């Protein structure tokens, strides 16, 4: 009994101490947080002519598929000063010697993101960097502070993920060359996950506009167990090439997300496409 009382007292003491220290933490002045700490630094270079330095960040090392890209601009004369009045457009280029091509991308908005004060856009790399093909990210910068324009050109490395985030095929309906990216979930979990795909068309070596209005039929399966899952929601077109739905991963492991693509009137674009998703 004595021991029990002692242990109870000890537990209360620990609880009081823990609660007390939690309380103390919240009253401390907040430590300044680096707004880029959760992002991956890709590189930086001068935007020649615009009087600006462009620092490029992404959510992880650049890969084949959909990458969110952050461009933070700094005054070349005062590199501590971040520039937030301007606008930024992308021109990613792959140089394969005999030919050059671009890829799908979405220009950053003309206003900066509240947290990082960076201009945020996206690029869908359609092939990795190889010994015979190198990517350059050209960023056109209009620095409104001095009303000057310039281009920042940065050599970048793009890797292919073990489980590709990009598929491509030719439409059975109209022979368009299409690219489909799996954008979300980036961290799959057991249960219902929001799922987002991006669809883009190759119009030329330099033009890859987003494609809206297709229909997608999605069926996840776990091949090793021979089962699927209930309560999936087919992705629907939301504009800017984005298609969102819900996928139900009922357990961890390897899932195959089967996809059929159709036009809005039900004509077949492509059947039996898929993405692999493995998570623990
Ligand atoms: Cu401008």
PDB file of C-alpha atoms and ligand atoms in Angstrom:
ATOM      1  CA  UNK A   1       0.000   0.000   0.000  1.00  0.00           C
ATOM      2  CA  UNK A   2       2.816   2.307   0.847  1.00  0.00           C
ATOM      3  CA  UNK A   3       4.435   1.493  -2.466  1.00  0.00           C
ATOM      4  CA  UNK A   4       1.176   2.219  -4.280  1.00  0.00           C
ATOM      5  CA  UNK A   5       0.894   5.638  -2.663  1.00  0.00           C
ATOM      6  CA  UNK A   6       4.484   6.369  -3.499  1.00  0.00           C
ATOM      7  CA  UNK A   7       4.011   5.370  -7.158  1.00  0.00           C
ATOM      8  CA  UNK A   8       0.816   7.423  -7.393  1.00  0.00           C
ATOM      9  CA  UNK A   9       2.652  10.416  -5.975  1.00  0.00           C
ATOM     10  CA  UNK A  10       5.481   9.877  -8.423  1.00  0.00           C
ATOM     11  CA  UNK A  11       3.080   9.734 -11.374  1.00  0.00           C
ATOM     12  CA  UNK A  12       1.429  12.969 -10.281  1.00  0.00           C
ATOM     13  CA  UNK A  13       4.817  14.579  -9.864  1.00  0.00           C
ATOM     14  CA  UNK A  14       5.862  13.518 -13.366  1.00  0.00           C
ATOM     15  CA  UNK A  15       2.537  14.722 -14.803  1.00  0.00           C
ATOM     16  CA  UNK A  16       2.831  18.052 -13.032  1.00  0.00           C
ATOM     17  CA  UNK A  17       6.385  18.485 -14.199  1.00  0.00           C
ATOM     18  CA  UNK A  18       5.497  17.559 -17.781  1.00  0.00           C
ATOM     19  CA  UNK A  19       2.463  19.853 -17.880  1.00  0.00           C
ATOM     20  CA  UNK A  20       4.449  22.601 -16.237  1.00  0.00           C
ATOM     21  CA  UNK A  21       7.257  22.379 -18.738  1.00  0.00           C
ATOM     22  CA  UNK A  22       4.764  22.321 -21.632  1.00  0.00           C
ATOM     23  CA  UNK A  23       3.159  25.469 -20.308  1.00  0.00           C
ATOM     24  CA  UNK A  24       6.517  27.134 -19.976  1.00  0.00           C
ATOM     25  CA  UNK A  25       7.399  26.374 -23.588  1.00  0.00           C
ATOM     26  CA  UNK A  26       4.285  28.103 -24.895  1.00  0.00           C
ATOM     27  CA  UNK A  27       5.092  31.292 -22.965  1.00  0.00           C
ATOM     28  CA  UNK A  28       8.662  31.450 -24.333  1.00  0.00           C
ATOM     29  CA  UNK A  29       9.085  33.903 -27.219  1.00  0.00           C
ATOM     30  CA  UNK A  30       8.681  31.970 -30.485  1.00  0.00           C
ATOM     31  CA  UNK A  31      12.015  31.073 -32.046  1.00  0.00           C
ATOM     32  CA  UNK A  32      12.272  32.373 -35.630  1.00  0.00           C
ATOM     33  CA  UNK A  33      11.479  29.592 -38.094  1.00  0.00           C
ATOM     34  CA  UNK A  34      13.326  29.298 -41.394  1.00  0.00           C
ATOM     35  CA  UNK A  35      10.429  29.293 -43.923  1.00  0.00           C
ATOM     36  CA  UNK A  36      12.536  27.094 -46.232  1.00  0.00           C
ATOM     37  CA  UNK A  37      13.425  24.473 -43.630  1.00  0.00           C
ATOM     38  CA  UNK A  38      10.932  21.927 -44.987  1.00  0.00           C
ATOM     39  CA  UNK A  39      12.007  22.511 -48.583  1.00  0.00           C
ATOM     40  CA  UNK A  40      14.967  21.164 -50.546  1.00  0.00           C
ATOM     41  CA  UNK A  41      17.458  23.708 -51.863  1.00  0.00           C
ATOM     42  CA  UNK A  42      18.025  23.121 -55.577  1.00  0.00           C
ATOM     43  CA  UNK A  43      20.410  25.959 -56.426  1.00  0.00           C
ATOM     44  CA  UNK A  44      20.713  29.643 -57.100  1.00  0.00           C
ATOM     45  CA  UNK A  45      21.896  31.919 -59.858  1.00  0.00           C
ATOM     46  CA  UNK A  46      21.797  35.531 -61.028  1.00  0.00           C
ATOM     47  CA  UNK A  47      18.840  36.650 -63.108  1.00  0.00           C
ATOM     48  CA  UNK A  48      21.103  38.602 -65.432  1.00  0.00           C
ATOM     49  CA  UNK A  49      19.571  41.975 -66.275  1.00  0.00           C
ATOM     50  CA  UNK A  50      16.936  41.902 -63.530  1.00  0.00           C
ATOM     51  CA  UNK A  51      19.271  42.831 -60.682  1.00  0.00           C
ATOM     52  CA  UNK A  52      18.100  39.758 -58.817  1.00  0.00           C
ATOM     53  CA  UNK A  53      19.380  36.479 -57.453  1.00  0.00           C
ATOM     54  CA  UNK A  54      16.973  33.555 -57.871  1.00  0.00           C
ATOM     55  CA  UNK A  55      17.133  30.814 -55.239  1.00  0.00           C
ATOM     56  CA  UNK A  56      15.262  27.678 -56.278  1.00  0.00           C
ATOM     57  CA  UNK A  57      13.622  25.277 -53.819  1.00  0.00           C
ATOM     58  CA  UNK A  58      11.455  22.186 -54.255  1.00  0.00           C
ATOM     59  CA  UNK A  59       9.730  19.742 -51.914  1.00  0.00           C
ATOM     60  CA  UNK A  60      12.407  17.108 -52.595  1.00  0.00           C
ATOM     61  CA  UNK A  61      15.214  16.463 -55.092  1.00  0.00           C
ATOM     62  CA  UNK A  62      13.830  16.999 -58.608  1.00  0.00           C
ATOM     63  CA  UNK A  63      12.289  13.871 -60.136  1.00  0.00           C
ATOM     64  CA  UNK A  64      10.426  12.690 -63.227  1.00  0.00           C
ATOM     65  CA  UNK A  65       6.842  13.733 -62.463  1.00  0.00           C
ATOM     66  CA  UNK A  66       5.144  16.714 -60.845  1.00  0.00           C
ATOM     67  CA  UNK A  67       7.448  18.981 -58.810  1.00  0.00           C
ATOM     68  CA  UNK A  68       6.308  22.070 -56.918  1.00  0.00           C
ATOM     69  CA  UNK A  69       8.988  24.732 -57.447  1.00  0.00           C
ATOM     70  CA  UNK A  70       9.618  27.794 -55.285  1.00  0.00           C
ATOM     71  CA  UNK A  71      11.603  30.781 -56.610  1.00  0.00           C
ATOM     72  CA  UNK A  72      12.816  33.217 -53.956  1.00  0.00           C
ATOM     73  CA  UNK A  73      14.212  36.464 -55.381  1.00  0.00           C
ATOM     74  CA  UNK A  74      16.839  38.594 -53.675  1.00  0.00           C
ATOM     75  CA  UNK A  75      18.267  41.998 -54.598  1.00  0.00           C
ATOM     76  CA  UNK A  76      21.720  41.421 -56.177  1.00  0.00           C
ATOM     77  CA  UNK A  77      22.993  44.634 -54.559  1.00  0.00           C
ATOM     78  CA  UNK A  78      21.586  43.710 -51.124  1.00  0.00           C
ATOM     79  CA  UNK A  79      21.442  39.901 -51.053  1.00  0.00           C
ATOM     80  CA  UNK A  80      19.680  39.893 -47.654  1.00  0.00           C
ATOM     81  CA  UNK A  81      16.702  41.718 -49.141  1.00  0.00           C
ATOM     82  CA  UNK A  82      14.025  39.435 -50.543  1.00  0.00           C
ATOM     83  CA  UNK A  83      12.135  40.814 -53.534  1.00  0.00           C
ATOM     84  CA  UNK A  84       8.409  40.181 -53.511  1.00  0.00           C
ATOM     85  CA  UNK A  85       7.174  42.586 -56.197  1.00  0.00           C
ATOM     86  CA  UNK A  86       7.673  41.041 -59.569  1.00  0.00           C
ATOM     87  CA  UNK A  87       6.693  38.136 -61.672  1.00  0.00           C
ATOM     88  CA  UNK A  88       8.345  34.930 -62.624  1.00  0.00           C
ATOM     89  CA  UNK A  89       7.833  32.502 -65.509  1.00  0.00           C
ATOM     90  CA  UNK A  90       9.484  29.156 -66.251  1.00  0.00           C
ATOM     91  CA  UNK A  91      11.135  27.719 -69.324  1.00  0.00           C
ATOM     92  CA  UNK A  92      12.599  24.304 -68.467  1.00  0.00           C
ATOM     93  CA  UNK A  93      14.701  22.849 -71.294  1.00  0.00           C
ATOM     94  CA  UNK A  94      16.145  19.414 -71.966  1.00  0.00           C
ATOM     95  CA  UNK A  95      19.157  19.415 -74.289  1.00  0.00           C
ATOM     96  CA  UNK A  96      19.736  16.059 -76.000  1.00  0.00           C
ATOM     97  CA  UNK A  97      22.357  17.320 -78.456  1.00  0.00           C
ATOM     98  CA  UNK A  98      20.449  16.614 -81.673  1.00  0.00           C
ATOM     99  CA  UNK A  99      17.273  18.111 -80.228  1.00  0.00           C
ATOM    100  CA  UNK A 100      15.853  20.164 -77.405  1.00  0.00           C
ATOM    101  CA  UNK A 101      12.497  19.944 -75.723  1.00  0.00           C
ATOM    102  CA  UNK A 102      10.599  21.362 -72.788  1.00  0.00           C
ATOM    103  CA  UNK A 103       7.958  19.717 -70.575  1.00  0.00           C
ATOM    104  CA  UNK A 104       4.626  20.588 -68.928  1.00  0.00           C
ATOM    105  CA  UNK A 105       4.830  23.367 -66.358  1.00  0.00           C
ATOM    106  CA  UNK A 106       2.684  25.918 -64.572  1.00  0.00           C
ATOM    107  CA  UNK A 107       4.139  29.406 -64.189  1.00  0.00           C
ATOM    108  CA  UNK A 108       4.351  30.771 -60.666  1.00  0.00           C
ATOM    109  CA  UNK A 109       1.614  33.149 -59.652  1.00  0.00           C
ATOM    110  CA  UNK A 110       2.511  36.825 -59.723  1.00  0.00           C
ATOM    111  CA  UNK A 111       2.067  37.076 -55.953  1.00  0.00           C
ATOM    112  CA  UNK A 112       4.420  35.495 -53.465  1.00  0.00           C
ATOM    113  CA  UNK A 113       3.474  32.695 -51.132  1.00  0.00           C
ATOM    114  CA  UNK A 114       2.711  34.007 -47.597  1.00  0.00           C
ATOM    115  CA  UNK A 115       5.147  31.746 -45.763  1.00  0.00           C
ATOM    116  CA  UNK A 116       8.278  31.709 -47.923  1.00  0.00           C
ATOM    117  CA  UNK A 117       7.649  34.984 -49.820  1.00  0.00           C
ATOM    118  CA  UNK A 118       8.665  32.918 -52.856  1.00  0.00           C
ATOM    119  CA  UNK A 119       6.978  32.601 -56.246  1.00  0.00           C
ATOM    120  CA  UNK A 120       5.491  29.113 -56.481  1.00  0.00           C
ATOM    121  CA  UNK A 121       4.819  27.103 -59.637  1.00  0.00           C
ATOM    122  CA  UNK A 122       5.209  23.546 -60.845  1.00  0.00           C
ATOM    123  CA  UNK A 123       7.186  21.591 -63.422  1.00  0.00           C
ATOM    124  CA  UNK A 124       6.414  18.080 -64.705  1.00  0.00           C
ATOM    125  CA  UNK A 125       9.753  16.633 -65.794  1.00  0.00           C
ATOM    126  CA  UNK A 126       9.125  14.019 -68.489  1.00  0.00           C
ATOM    127  CA  UNK A 127      12.556  12.370 -68.454  1.00  0.00           C
ATOM    128  CA  UNK A 128      15.520  12.132 -66.111  1.00  0.00           C
ATOM    129  CA  UNK A 129      18.920  13.700 -66.565  1.00  0.00           C
ATOM    130  CA  UNK A 130      21.087  11.190 -68.481  1.00  0.00           C
ATOM    131  CA  UNK A 131      24.659  11.173 -69.835  1.00  0.00           C
ATOM    132  CA  UNK A 132      23.232  12.375 -73.172  1.00  0.00           C
ATOM    133  CA  UNK A 133      20.479  14.656 -71.932  1.00  0.00           C
ATOM    134  CA  UNK A 134      20.720  17.567 -69.495  1.00  0.00           C
ATOM    135  CA  UNK A 135      18.049  19.832 -68.032  1.00  0.00           C
ATOM    136  CA  UNK A 136      18.364  23.580 -67.624  1.00  0.00           C
ATOM    137  CA  UNK A 137      15.782  25.497 -65.626  1.00  0.00           C
ATOM    138  CA  UNK A 138      15.399  28.959 -67.168  1.00  0.00           C
ATOM    139  CA  UNK A 139      13.513  31.366 -64.938  1.00  0.00           C
ATOM    140  CA  UNK A 140      12.362  34.654 -66.461  1.00  0.00           C
ATOM    141  CA  UNK A 141      12.339  37.338 -63.798  1.00  0.00           C
ATOM    142  CA  UNK A 142      10.643  40.730 -63.994  1.00  0.00           C
ATOM    143  CA  UNK A 143      11.873  42.746 -61.022  1.00  0.00           C
ATOM    144  CA  UNK A 144       9.179  45.367 -60.545  1.00  0.00           C
ATOM    145  CA  UNK A 145      11.277  47.328 -58.018  1.00  0.00           C
ATOM    146  CA  UNK A 146      13.549  48.507 -60.833  1.00  0.00           C
ATOM    147  CA  UNK A 147      11.341  47.445 -63.769  1.00  0.00           C
ATOM    148  CA  UNK A 148      14.049  45.277 -65.312  1.00  0.00           C
ATOM    149  CA  UNK A 149      13.790  41.814 -66.808  1.00  0.00           C
ATOM    150  CA  UNK A 150      16.325  39.020 -66.966  1.00  0.00           C
ATOM    151  CA  UNK A 151      16.785  35.274 -67.127  1.00  0.00           C
ATOM    152  CA  UNK A 152      18.226  33.009 -64.453  1.00  0.00           C
ATOM    153  CA  UNK A 153      19.545  29.761 -65.943  1.00  0.00           C
ATOM    154  CA  UNK A 154      20.362  26.904 -63.630  1.00  0.00           C
ATOM    155  CA  UNK A 155      21.663  23.447 -64.562  1.00  0.00           C
ATOM    156  CA  UNK A 156      19.530  20.954 -62.654  1.00  0.00           C
ATOM    157  CA  UNK A 157      19.563  17.215 -62.073  1.00  0.00           C
ATOM    158  CA  UNK A 158      16.349  15.205 -62.469  1.00  0.00           C
ATOM    159  CA  UNK A 159      16.121  11.617 -61.237  1.00  0.00           C
ATOM    160  CA  UNK A 160      13.707   8.797 -62.037  1.00  0.00           C
ATOM    161  CA  UNK A 161      11.968   7.416 -58.955  1.00  0.00           C
ATOM    162  CA  UNK A 162      12.004   3.674 -58.255  1.00  0.00           C
ATOM    163  CA  UNK A 163       8.204   3.777 -58.566  1.00  0.00           C
ATOM    164  CA  UNK A 164       7.638   6.162 -61.496  1.00  0.00           C
ATOM    165  CA  UNK A 165       5.304   9.109 -60.898  1.00  0.00           C
ATOM    166  CA  UNK A 166       4.770   9.688 -64.623  1.00  0.00           C
ATOM    167  CA  UNK A 167       3.297   7.549 -67.417  1.00  0.00           C
ATOM    168  CA  UNK A 168       2.830   8.429 -71.066  1.00  0.00           C
ATOM    169  CA  UNK A 169       0.825   6.937 -73.892  1.00  0.00           C
ATOM    170  CA  UNK A 170      -0.764   7.772 -77.234  1.00  0.00           C
ATOM    171  CA  UNK A 171      -4.526   8.296 -77.152  1.00  0.00           C
ATOM    172  CA  UNK A 172      -6.494   5.588 -78.986  1.00  0.00           C
ATOM    173  CA  UNK A 173      -9.149   8.254 -79.604  1.00  0.00           C
ATOM    174  CA  UNK A 174      -7.197  11.030 -81.336  1.00  0.00           C
ATOM    175  CA  UNK A 175      -3.511   9.951 -81.324  1.00  0.00           C
ATOM    176  CA  UNK A 176      -2.530  12.710 -78.924  1.00  0.00           C
ATOM    177  CA  UNK A 177       0.621  11.990 -76.921  1.00  0.00           C
ATOM    178  CA  UNK A 178      -0.403  12.287 -73.264  1.00  0.00           C
ATOM    179  CA  UNK A 179       1.488  12.467 -69.988  1.00  0.00           C
ATOM    180  CA  UNK A 180      -0.168  11.535 -66.688  1.00  0.00           C
ATOM    181  CA  UNK A 181       1.427  12.284 -63.303  1.00  0.00           C
ATOM    182  CA  UNK A 182       0.522  10.922 -59.891  1.00  0.00           C
ATOM    183  CA  UNK A 183       0.747  14.058 -57.697  1.00  0.00           C
ATOM    184  CA  UNK A 184      -0.892  13.018 -54.407  1.00  0.00           C
ATOM    185  CA  UNK A 185      -0.681  11.194 -52.061  1.00  0.00           C
ATOM    186  CA  UNK A 186       3.019  11.856 -51.488  1.00  0.00           C
ATOM    187  CA  UNK A 187       2.832  10.014 -48.170  1.00  0.00           C
ATOM    188  CA  UNK A 188       0.208   7.274 -48.524  1.00  0.00           C
ATOM    189  CA  UNK A 189      -1.450   5.960 -45.381  1.00  0.00           C
ATOM    190  CA  UNK A 190      -3.798   3.110 -44.539  1.00  0.00           C
ATOM    191  CA  UNK A 191      -7.365   4.233 -45.187  1.00  0.00           C
ATOM    192  CA  UNK A 192      -8.869   6.807 -47.534  1.00  0.00           C
ATOM    193  CA  UNK A 193      -6.306   9.059 -49.217  1.00  0.00           C
ATOM    194  CA  UNK A 194      -6.986  12.078 -51.403  1.00  0.00           C
ATOM    195  CA  UNK A 195      -5.545  11.285 -54.805  1.00  0.00           C
ATOM    196  CA  UNK A 196      -4.558  13.799 -57.497  1.00  0.00           C
ATOM    197  CA  UNK A 197      -3.398  13.221 -61.053  1.00  0.00           C
ATOM    198  CA  UNK A 198      -2.215  15.727 -63.657  1.00  0.00           C
ATOM    199  CA  UNK A 199      -2.832  15.185 -67.395  1.00  0.00           C
ATOM    200  CA  UNK A 200      -0.882  17.016 -70.120  1.00  0.00           C
ATOM    201  CA  UNK A 201      -0.709  16.808 -73.882  1.00  0.00           C
ATOM    202  CA  UNK A 202       2.407  17.082 -76.019  1.00  0.00           C
ATOM    203  CA  UNK A 203       1.468  19.586 -78.736  1.00  0.00           C
ATOM    204  CA  UNK A 204       5.047  20.166 -79.821  1.00  0.00           C
ATOM    205  CA  UNK A 205       8.564  19.853 -78.413  1.00  0.00           C
ATOM    206  CA  UNK A 206       7.978  23.141 -76.587  1.00  0.00           C
ATOM    207  CA  UNK A 207       4.250  23.089 -75.769  1.00  0.00           C
ATOM    208  CA  UNK A 208       2.655  20.736 -73.225  1.00  0.00           C
ATOM    209  CA  UNK A 209      -0.684  22.226 -72.157  1.00  0.00           C
ATOM    210  CA  UNK A 210      -2.853  20.784 -69.384  1.00  0.00           C
ATOM    211  CA  UNK A 211      -5.819  18.675 -70.499  1.00  0.00           C
ATOM    212  CA  UNK A 212      -9.198  19.010 -68.788  1.00  0.00           C
ATOM    213  CA  UNK A 213     -12.516  17.214 -69.121  1.00  0.00           C
ATOM    214  CA  UNK A 214     -11.425  13.592 -69.439  1.00  0.00           C
ATOM    215  CA  UNK A 215     -13.044  10.805 -67.411  1.00  0.00           C
ATOM    216  CA  UNK A 216     -10.928   8.470 -65.311  1.00  0.00           C
ATOM    217  CA  UNK A 217     -11.906   5.080 -63.930  1.00  0.00           C
ATOM    218  CA  UNK A 218      -9.666   3.980 -61.094  1.00  0.00           C
ATOM    219  CA  UNK A 219      -9.393   0.551 -59.488  1.00  0.00           C
ATOM    220  CA  UNK A 220      -6.710  -0.080 -56.889  1.00  0.00           C
ATOM    221  CA  UNK A 221      -5.676  -3.666 -56.283  1.00  0.00           C
ATOM    222  CA  UNK A 222      -3.243  -5.510 -54.063  1.00  0.00           C
ATOM    223  CA  UNK A 223      -1.852  -8.177 -56.417  1.00  0.00           C
ATOM    224  CA  UNK A 224      -0.108 -10.221 -53.710  1.00  0.00           C
ATOM    225  CA  UNK A 225      -3.386 -10.633 -51.809  1.00  0.00           C
ATOM    226  CA  UNK A 226      -5.736 -10.711 -54.788  1.00  0.00           C
ATOM    227  CA  UNK A 227      -8.051  -8.049 -53.457  1.00  0.00           C
ATOM    228  CA  UNK A 228      -9.085  -4.488 -54.151  1.00  0.00           C
ATOM    229  CA  UNK A 229     -10.757  -2.009 -51.849  1.00  0.00           C
ATOM    230  CA  UNK A 230     -14.180  -0.411 -51.406  1.00  0.00           C
ATOM    231  CA  UNK A 231     -15.194   3.260 -51.364  1.00  0.00           C
ATOM    232  CA  UNK A 232     -12.782   4.581 -53.975  1.00  0.00           C
ATOM    233  CA  UNK A 233     -13.810   7.776 -55.759  1.00  0.00           C
ATOM    234  CA  UNK A 234     -12.916   8.151 -59.439  1.00  0.00           C
ATOM    235  CA  UNK A 235     -10.815  11.279 -60.053  1.00  0.00           C
ATOM    236  CA  UNK A 236     -12.702  14.113 -61.733  1.00  0.00           C
ATOM    237  CA  UNK A 237     -11.391  17.035 -63.766  1.00  0.00           C
ATOM    238  CA  UNK A 238     -10.878  20.170 -61.663  1.00  0.00           C
ATOM    239  CA  UNK A 239      -9.168  22.442 -64.221  1.00  0.00           C
ATOM    240  CA  UNK A 240      -5.475  23.162 -64.941  1.00  0.00           C
ATOM    241  CA  UNK A 241      -5.066  19.471 -65.817  1.00  0.00           C
ATOM    242  CA  UNK A 242      -5.819  18.397 -62.242  1.00  0.00           C
ATOM    243  CA  UNK A 243      -8.013  15.372 -61.466  1.00  0.00           C
ATOM    244  CA  UNK A 244      -8.908  14.617 -57.852  1.00  0.00           C
ATOM    245  CA  UNK A 245     -10.579  11.636 -56.206  1.00  0.00           C
ATOM    246  CA  UNK A 246     -10.067   9.265 -53.284  1.00  0.00           C
ATOM    247  CA  UNK A 247      -8.171   5.993 -53.017  1.00  0.00           C
ATOM    248  CA  UNK A 248      -8.665   3.469 -50.220  1.00  0.00           C
ATOM    249  CA  UNK A 249      -5.537   1.557 -49.216  1.00  0.00           C
ATOM    250  CA  UNK A 250      -6.905  -0.965 -46.731  1.00  0.00           C
ATOM    251  CA  UNK A 251      -3.418  -2.129 -45.678  1.00  0.00           C
ATOM    252  CA  UNK A 252       0.266  -1.328 -46.141  1.00  0.00           C
ATOM    253  CA  UNK A 253       2.340  -2.911 -48.907  1.00  0.00           C
ATOM    254  CA  UNK A 254       2.350  -2.849 -52.690  1.00  0.00           C
ATOM    255  CA  UNK A 255      -0.724  -1.511 -54.494  1.00  0.00           C
ATOM    256  CA  UNK A 256      -1.340  -1.210 -58.209  1.00  0.00           C
ATOM    257  CA  UNK A 257      -3.610   1.702 -59.140  1.00  0.00           C
ATOM    258  CA  UNK A 258      -5.312   0.688 -62.400  1.00  0.00           C
ATOM    259  CA  UNK A 259      -6.595   3.484 -64.612  1.00  0.00           C
ATOM    260  CA  UNK A 260      -8.779   3.742 -67.691  1.00  0.00           C
ATOM    261  CA  UNK A 261      -9.021   7.074 -69.520  1.00  0.00           C
ATOM    262  CA  UNK A 262     -12.074   8.150 -71.519  1.00  0.00           C
ATOM    263  CA  UNK A 263     -13.350  11.310 -73.167  1.00  0.00           C
ATOM    264  CA  UNK A 264     -16.246  13.200 -71.587  1.00  0.00           C
ATOM    265  CA  UNK A 265     -18.576  11.366 -74.006  1.00  0.00           C
ATOM    266  CA  UNK A 266     -17.187   7.960 -73.038  1.00  0.00           C
ATOM    267  CA  UNK A 267     -14.866   7.219 -75.960  1.00  0.00           C
ATOM    268  CA  UNK A 268     -11.824   5.211 -74.959  1.00  0.00           C
ATOM    269  CA  UNK A 269      -8.563   7.160 -74.764  1.00  0.00           C
ATOM    270  CA  UNK A 270      -6.487   4.418 -73.131  1.00  0.00           C
ATOM    271  CA  UNK A 271      -7.233   1.375 -70.971  1.00  0.00           C
ATOM    272  CA  UNK A 272      -5.118  -0.621 -68.502  1.00  0.00           C
ATOM    273  CA  UNK A 273      -2.647   2.044 -67.411  1.00  0.00           C
ATOM    274  CA  UNK A 274      -1.338   1.936 -63.859  1.00  0.00           C
ATOM    275  CA  UNK A 275       0.850   3.425 -61.145  1.00  0.00           C
ATOM    276  CA  UNK A 276       2.696   1.386 -58.495  1.00  0.00           C
ATOM    277  CA  UNK A 277       2.442   2.578 -54.892  1.00  0.00           C
ATOM    278  CA  UNK A 278       4.305   0.840 -52.069  1.00  0.00           C
ATOM    279  CA  UNK A 279       4.257   2.100 -48.491  1.00  0.00           C
ATOM    280  CA  UNK A 280       4.888   0.726 -45.022  1.00  0.00           C
TER     281      UNK A 280
HETATM  282 CU1  LIG B   1       6.193  42.020 -64.281  1.00  0.00          CU
END
